[in-house]
């Protein structure tokens, strides 16, 4: 019995359409500033995709493309300027930054009310206690996909592979807020395969192509693949060995076309939420 595919493109289009209607209905003026330092090709693709999504939703996008040799002082000054700019509701600094810049310092400089990536310590803390305005875009997108398939998290065994601050940890919190029983696995986890096989909902966020194989997946599990990797042939693939796992799972997200499009859709949602918070 092959798994049902959860189509991230379709769900993200729906989310963006809802955002567009909300902006239009209320006549909101919403602006997102995207800062990119240097010319990392992957970052450039992401930034262009974010600009396209802004156009679709009716959000004004302001791009600040800085040379790779930009100093930390110059970057922090730009962040201060954007914090003070009323037409900018969301600020996003595209990561990774060049090595000589301190990412943590830059993120902490963004006003928590404009931190639409939800990476600022103040916003991360709010996610822990469950009293949040924004959620990190990728975990929020994963939850949206789970809900779109009509899956109830409550009481389910949930396993998250990966403990990054951007995906793994907040993902665990969101599943916990919906009454999932959550295990977070990582490189030091003993009997990883056994732990994964208990999961009703398995989220893979390790960044290793084809890491999750069929023998790690329980029959009928929901499998959410956050990974974006290239395999030996240079083809885009996820952390899950898709063909074999799709035979066992009940639901699965593809790569590309699963979690990826959702990340940007949730960014649009966060930017409108930021506008509302600032208007208050």
CSV table of C-alpha atoms in Angstrom, one decimal:
chain,number,residue,atom,x,y,z
A,1,UNK,CA,0.0,0.0,0.0
A,2,UNK,CA,1.8,3.1,-1.2
A,3,UNK,CA,1.7,6.3,0.9
A,4,UNK,CA,-0.5,9.3,0.2
A,5,UNK,CA,1.7,12.2,-0.9
A,6,UNK,CA,1.2,15.4,1.0
A,7,UNK,CA,1.6,18.0,-1.7
A,8,UNK,CA,3.5,21.0,-0.3
A,9,UNK,CA,3.1,23.0,-3.5
A,10,UNK,CA,-0.7,22.8,-3.3
A,11,UNK,CA,-0.8,23.5,0.5
A,12,UNK,CA,1.6,26.4,0.2
A,13,UNK,CA,-0.4,27.9,-2.7
A,14,UNK,CA,-3.5,27.8,-0.5
A,15,UNK,CA,-1.7,29.5,2.4
A,16,UNK,CA,-0.3,32.2,0.1
A,17,UNK,CA,-3.8,32.8,-1.4
A,18,UNK,CA,-5.2,33.2,2.2
A,19,UNK,CA,-2.5,35.7,3.0
A,20,UNK,CA,-3.2,37.6,-0.3
A,21,UNK,CA,-6.9,37.8,0.4
A,22,UNK,CA,-6.3,39.0,4.0
A,23,UNK,CA,-4.0,41.8,2.8
A,24,UNK,CA,-6.5,42.8,0.1
A,25,UNK,CA,-9.6,42.6,2.3
A,26,UNK,CA,-8.1,44.8,5.0
A,27,UNK,CA,-6.1,47.0,2.7
A,28,UNK,CA,-2.9,46.3,4.6
A,29,UNK,CA,0.4,47.8,3.6
A,30,UNK,CA,3.0,45.0,4.4
A,31,UNK,CA,6.7,45.2,3.8
A,32,UNK,CA,9.5,42.6,4.1
A,33,UNK,CA,13.2,43.4,4.0
A,34,UNK,CA,15.5,40.7,2.9
A,35,UNK,CA,19.2,41.1,3.5
A,36,UNK,CA,21.7,38.9,1.6
A,37,UNK,CA,25.5,39.2,2.1
A,38,UNK,CA,27.8,37.8,-0.5
A,39,UNK,CA,26.9,35.7,-3.5
A,40,UNK,CA,26.1,32.2,-2.2
A,41,UNK,CA,24.1,30.6,-5.1
A,42,UNK,CA,21.7,28.7,-2.9
A,43,UNK,CA,21.0,31.8,-0.9
A,44,UNK,CA,20.3,33.7,-4.1
A,45,UNK,CA,17.8,31.1,-5.2
A,46,UNK,CA,16.0,31.4,-1.8
A,47,UNK,CA,16.0,35.2,-1.9
A,48,UNK,CA,14.5,35.2,-5.4
A,49,UNK,CA,11.8,32.7,-4.3
A,50,UNK,CA,10.9,34.9,-1.3
A,51,UNK,CA,10.6,37.9,-3.6
A,52,UNK,CA,8.3,36.0,-6.0
A,53,UNK,CA,6.1,34.9,-3.0
A,54,UNK,CA,5.9,38.5,-1.8
A,55,UNK,CA,4.6,39.5,-5.3
A,56,UNK,CA,1.9,36.8,-5.2
A,57,UNK,CA,0.8,37.8,-1.7
A,58,UNK,CA,0.8,41.6,-2.3
A,59,UNK,CA,3.7,42.1,0.2
A,60,UNK,CA,6.3,44.8,-0.8
A,61,UNK,CA,9.8,43.3,-0.7
A,62,UNK,CA,12.9,45.4,-0.1
A,63,UNK,CA,16.1,43.7,-1.0
A,64,UNK,CA,19.5,44.7,0.4
A,65,UNK,CA,22.3,42.8,-1.4
A,66,UNK,CA,25.6,43.5,0.3
A,67,UNK,CA,29.1,42.5,-0.8
A,68,UNK,CA,30.8,39.6,0.9
A,69,UNK,CA,33.3,41.9,2.5
A,70,UNK,CA,30.7,43.9,4.4
A,71,UNK,CA,31.8,44.5,8.0
A,72,UNK,CA,29.8,43.4,11.0
A,73,UNK,CA,29.4,47.0,12.0
A,74,UNK,CA,27.9,47.9,8.6
A,75,UNK,CA,25.5,45.0,8.7
A,76,UNK,CA,24.3,45.8,12.3
A,77,UNK,CA,23.8,49.4,11.2
A,78,UNK,CA,21.6,48.3,8.4
A,79,UNK,CA,19.5,46.2,10.8
A,80,UNK,CA,19.1,49.2,13.1
A,81,UNK,CA,17.9,51.3,10.2
A,82,UNK,CA,15.4,48.6,9.2
A,83,UNK,CA,14.2,48.2,12.8
A,84,UNK,CA,13.4,51.9,12.8
A,85,UNK,CA,11.7,51.9,9.3
A,86,UNK,CA,7.9,51.8,9.7
A,87,UNK,CA,7.3,50.5,6.2
A,88,UNK,CA,9.4,47.4,7.0
A,89,UNK,CA,7.3,44.9,9.0
A,90,UNK,CA,9.6,41.9,8.7
A,91,UNK,CA,13.4,41.6,8.6
A,92,UNK,CA,15.1,38.5,7.3
A,93,UNK,CA,18.8,38.1,7.1
A,94,UNK,CA,19.6,35.2,4.7
A,95,UNK,CA,21.8,32.6,6.4
A,96,UNK,CA,24.5,31.4,6.2
A,97,UNK,CA,26.5,34.6,6.5
A,98,UNK,CA,30.1,34.9,5.4
A,99,UNK,CA,32.5,33.4,8.1
A,100,UNK,CA,33.7,36.8,9.5
A,101,UNK,CA,30.2,37.8,10.6
A,102,UNK,CA,28.7,36.6,13.8
A,103,UNK,CA,25.2,35.2,13.0
A,104,UNK,CA,24.0,35.1,16.6
A,105,UNK,CA,24.9,38.8,17.1
A,106,UNK,CA,23.1,39.8,13.9
A,107,UNK,CA,19.9,37.8,14.7
A,108,UNK,CA,19.8,39.2,18.3
A,109,UNK,CA,20.0,42.8,16.8
A,110,UNK,CA,16.7,42.3,14.8
A,111,UNK,CA,13.7,43.6,16.7
A,112,UNK,CA,11.8,40.5,18.1
A,113,UNK,CA,8.6,42.1,16.6
A,114,UNK,CA,10.2,42.1,13.1
A,115,UNK,CA,11.9,38.7,13.5
A,116,UNK,CA,9.8,36.9,10.9
A,117,UNK,CA,12.2,33.9,10.9
A,118,UNK,CA,11.5,33.5,14.7
A,119,UNK,CA,15.2,33.0,15.4
A,120,UNK,CA,15.6,35.7,18.1
A,121,UNK,CA,16.1,34.3,21.6
A,122,UNK,CA,13.0,36.1,22.8
A,123,UNK,CA,10.8,34.4,20.2
A,124,UNK,CA,12.5,31.0,20.8
A,125,UNK,CA,11.7,31.4,24.5
A,126,UNK,CA,8.0,32.1,23.7
A,127,UNK,CA,7.8,28.9,21.6
A,128,UNK,CA,9.1,27.0,24.6
A,129,UNK,CA,6.3,28.3,26.9
A,130,UNK,CA,3.7,28.1,24.1
A,131,UNK,CA,2.9,31.8,24.1
A,132,UNK,CA,4.2,32.8,20.6
A,133,UNK,CA,3.2,35.1,17.8
A,134,UNK,CA,5.6,33.7,15.2
A,135,UNK,CA,6.9,30.3,14.6
A,136,UNK,CA,10.1,29.3,12.7
A,137,UNK,CA,8.9,28.9,9.1
A,138,UNK,CA,10.1,25.3,8.5
A,139,UNK,CA,8.5,23.7,11.6
A,140,UNK,CA,5.4,25.7,11.1
A,141,UNK,CA,5.2,24.5,7.5
A,142,UNK,CA,5.6,20.9,8.7
A,143,UNK,CA,2.7,21.3,11.1
A,144,UNK,CA,0.6,22.9,8.3
A,145,UNK,CA,1.3,19.8,6.1
A,146,UNK,CA,0.4,17.4,8.9
A,147,UNK,CA,-2.9,19.3,9.5
A,148,UNK,CA,-3.7,19.5,5.8
A,149,UNK,CA,-3.7,15.7,5.7
A,150,UNK,CA,-6.2,15.6,8.5
A,151,UNK,CA,-3.7,14.0,11.0
A,152,UNK,CA,-4.3,14.5,14.7
A,153,UNK,CA,-1.1,14.7,16.6
A,154,UNK,CA,-2.6,14.2,20.1
A,155,UNK,CA,-1.4,11.0,21.8
A,156,UNK,CA,0.8,10.0,18.9
A,157,UNK,CA,4.4,8.9,19.2
A,158,UNK,CA,6.4,11.5,17.4
A,159,UNK,CA,10.1,11.2,16.6
A,160,UNK,CA,12.2,14.1,15.3
A,161,UNK,CA,15.6,13.2,13.9
A,162,UNK,CA,17.9,16.3,14.2
A,163,UNK,CA,18.2,18.9,17.0
A,164,UNK,CA,19.0,22.1,15.2
A,165,UNK,CA,17.7,25.4,16.6
A,166,UNK,CA,16.1,26.1,13.3
A,167,UNK,CA,14.1,22.9,12.8
A,168,UNK,CA,14.6,20.0,15.2
A,169,UNK,CA,14.1,21.7,18.6
A,170,UNK,CA,11.1,24.0,17.6
A,171,UNK,CA,9.6,21.1,15.7
A,172,UNK,CA,9.6,19.0,18.9
A,173,UNK,CA,8.0,21.9,20.8
A,174,UNK,CA,5.2,22.3,18.3
A,175,UNK,CA,4.4,18.6,18.3
A,176,UNK,CA,4.4,18.7,22.1
A,177,UNK,CA,2.0,21.7,22.1
A,178,UNK,CA,-0.4,19.5,20.2
A,179,UNK,CA,-0.1,16.7,22.8
A,180,UNK,CA,2.3,14.5,20.9
A,181,UNK,CA,4.7,12.3,22.9
A,182,UNK,CA,8.0,13.5,21.5
A,183,UNK,CA,11.5,12.0,21.2
A,184,UNK,CA,14.3,14.0,19.7
A,185,UNK,CA,17.1,11.9,18.1
A,186,UNK,CA,20.6,12.9,17.0
A,187,UNK,CA,24.0,11.6,16.2
A,188,UNK,CA,24.6,10.2,19.7
A,189,UNK,CA,21.2,8.4,20.0
A,190,UNK,CA,21.6,4.7,20.8
A,191,UNK,CA,19.5,2.3,18.7
A,192,UNK,CA,18.3,5.0,16.4
A,193,UNK,CA,16.5,2.5,14.2
A,194,UNK,CA,14.5,1.1,17.1
A,195,UNK,CA,13.5,4.6,18.3
A,196,UNK,CA,12.3,5.6,14.8
A,197,UNK,CA,10.3,2.5,14.3
A,198,UNK,CA,8.1,3.5,17.2
A,199,UNK,CA,7.1,6.7,15.5
A,200,UNK,CA,3.5,7.3,14.3
A,201,UNK,CA,4.9,10.7,13.0
A,202,UNK,CA,8.5,10.8,11.9
A,203,UNK,CA,10.2,14.1,11.0
A,204,UNK,CA,13.6,13.8,9.4
A,205,UNK,CA,15.8,16.9,9.6
A,206,UNK,CA,19.4,15.6,9.5
A,207,UNK,CA,20.7,16.9,6.2
A,208,UNK,CA,21.9,13.5,4.9
A,209,UNK,CA,20.6,12.1,1.6
A,210,UNK,CA,18.5,9.0,2.0
A,211,UNK,CA,19.3,8.6,5.7
A,212,UNK,CA,15.9,7.2,6.7
A,213,UNK,CA,15.4,3.8,5.1
A,214,UNK,CA,12.3,1.5,5.1
A,215,UNK,CA,13.6,-0.6,8.0
A,216,UNK,CA,13.5,2.5,10.3
A,217,UNK,CA,9.8,3.2,9.6
A,218,UNK,CA,6.8,1.7,11.2
A,219,UNK,CA,4.0,0.5,8.9
A,220,UNK,CA,1.5,3.3,8.4
A,221,UNK,CA,3.7,6.1,9.8
A,222,UNK,CA,3.4,9.7,8.7
A,223,UNK,CA,6.8,10.7,7.3
A,224,UNK,CA,7.8,14.4,7.0
A,225,UNK,CA,11.1,15.0,5.1
A,226,UNK,CA,12.7,18.3,5.9
A,227,UNK,CA,16.1,17.5,4.2
A,228,UNK,CA,17.3,19.2,1.0
A,229,UNK,CA,20.3,17.4,-0.3
A,230,UNK,CA,21.9,16.4,-3.6
A,231,UNK,CA,22.5,12.7,-4.3
A,232,UNK,CA,25.5,11.2,-6.1
A,233,UNK,CA,23.9,12.2,-9.5
A,234,UNK,CA,23.4,15.8,-8.4
A,235,UNK,CA,19.7,15.3,-8.1
A,236,UNK,CA,17.7,17.0,-5.4
A,237,UNK,CA,16.6,14.6,-2.7
A,238,UNK,CA,15.6,14.5,0.9
A,239,UNK,CA,16.7,12.8,4.1
A,240,UNK,CA,14.3,9.9,3.4
A,241,UNK,CA,14.9,7.1,0.9
A,242,UNK,CA,11.6,8.0,-0.7
A,243,UNK,CA,10.8,5.1,-3.0
A,244,UNK,CA,11.2,2.4,-0.3
A,245,UNK,CA,9.7,4.4,2.6
A,246,UNK,CA,6.7,5.4,0.5
A,247,UNK,CA,5.8,1.7,0.4
A,248,UNK,CA,5.4,1.5,4.2
A,249,UNK,CA,4.2,5.0,5.2
A,250,UNK,CA,0.6,6.2,5.2
A,251,UNK,CA,1.5,9.7,4.3
A,252,UNK,CA,4.8,11.1,3.0
A,253,UNK,CA,6.2,14.5,1.8
A,254,UNK,CA,8.2,14.5,-1.4
A,255,UNK,CA,11.5,16.4,-2.0
A,256,UNK,CA,11.3,18.7,-3.9
A,257,UNK,CA,7.7,19.9,-3.5
A,258,UNK,CA,7.0,19.0,0.1
A,259,UNK,CA,8.3,21.1,3.1
A,260,UNK,CA,10.3,23.5,0.9
A,261,UNK,CA,7.5,25.5,-0.6
A,262,UNK,CA,5.8,25.6,2.9
A,263,UNK,CA,8.8,27.4,4.5
A,264,UNK,CA,8.3,30.4,2.3
A,265,UNK,CA,4.5,30.4,2.6
A,266,UNK,CA,4.8,30.5,6.4
A,267,UNK,CA,7.2,33.4,6.1
A,268,UNK,CA,4.5,35.3,4.3
A,269,UNK,CA,2.0,34.5,7.1
A,270,UNK,CA,4.5,35.6,9.7
A,271,UNK,CA,5.1,38.9,7.9
A,272,UNK,CA,1.4,39.7,8.0
A,273,UNK,CA,1.3,38.7,11.7
A,274,UNK,CA,4.3,41.1,12.3
A,275,UNK,CA,2.3,43.9,10.7
A,276,UNK,CA,-0.6,43.2,13.1
A,277,UNK,CA,1.6,43.2,16.2
A,278,UNK,CA,3.3,46.5,15.2
A,279,UNK,CA,-0.1,48.1,14.4
A,280,UNK,CA,-1.2,47.5,18.0
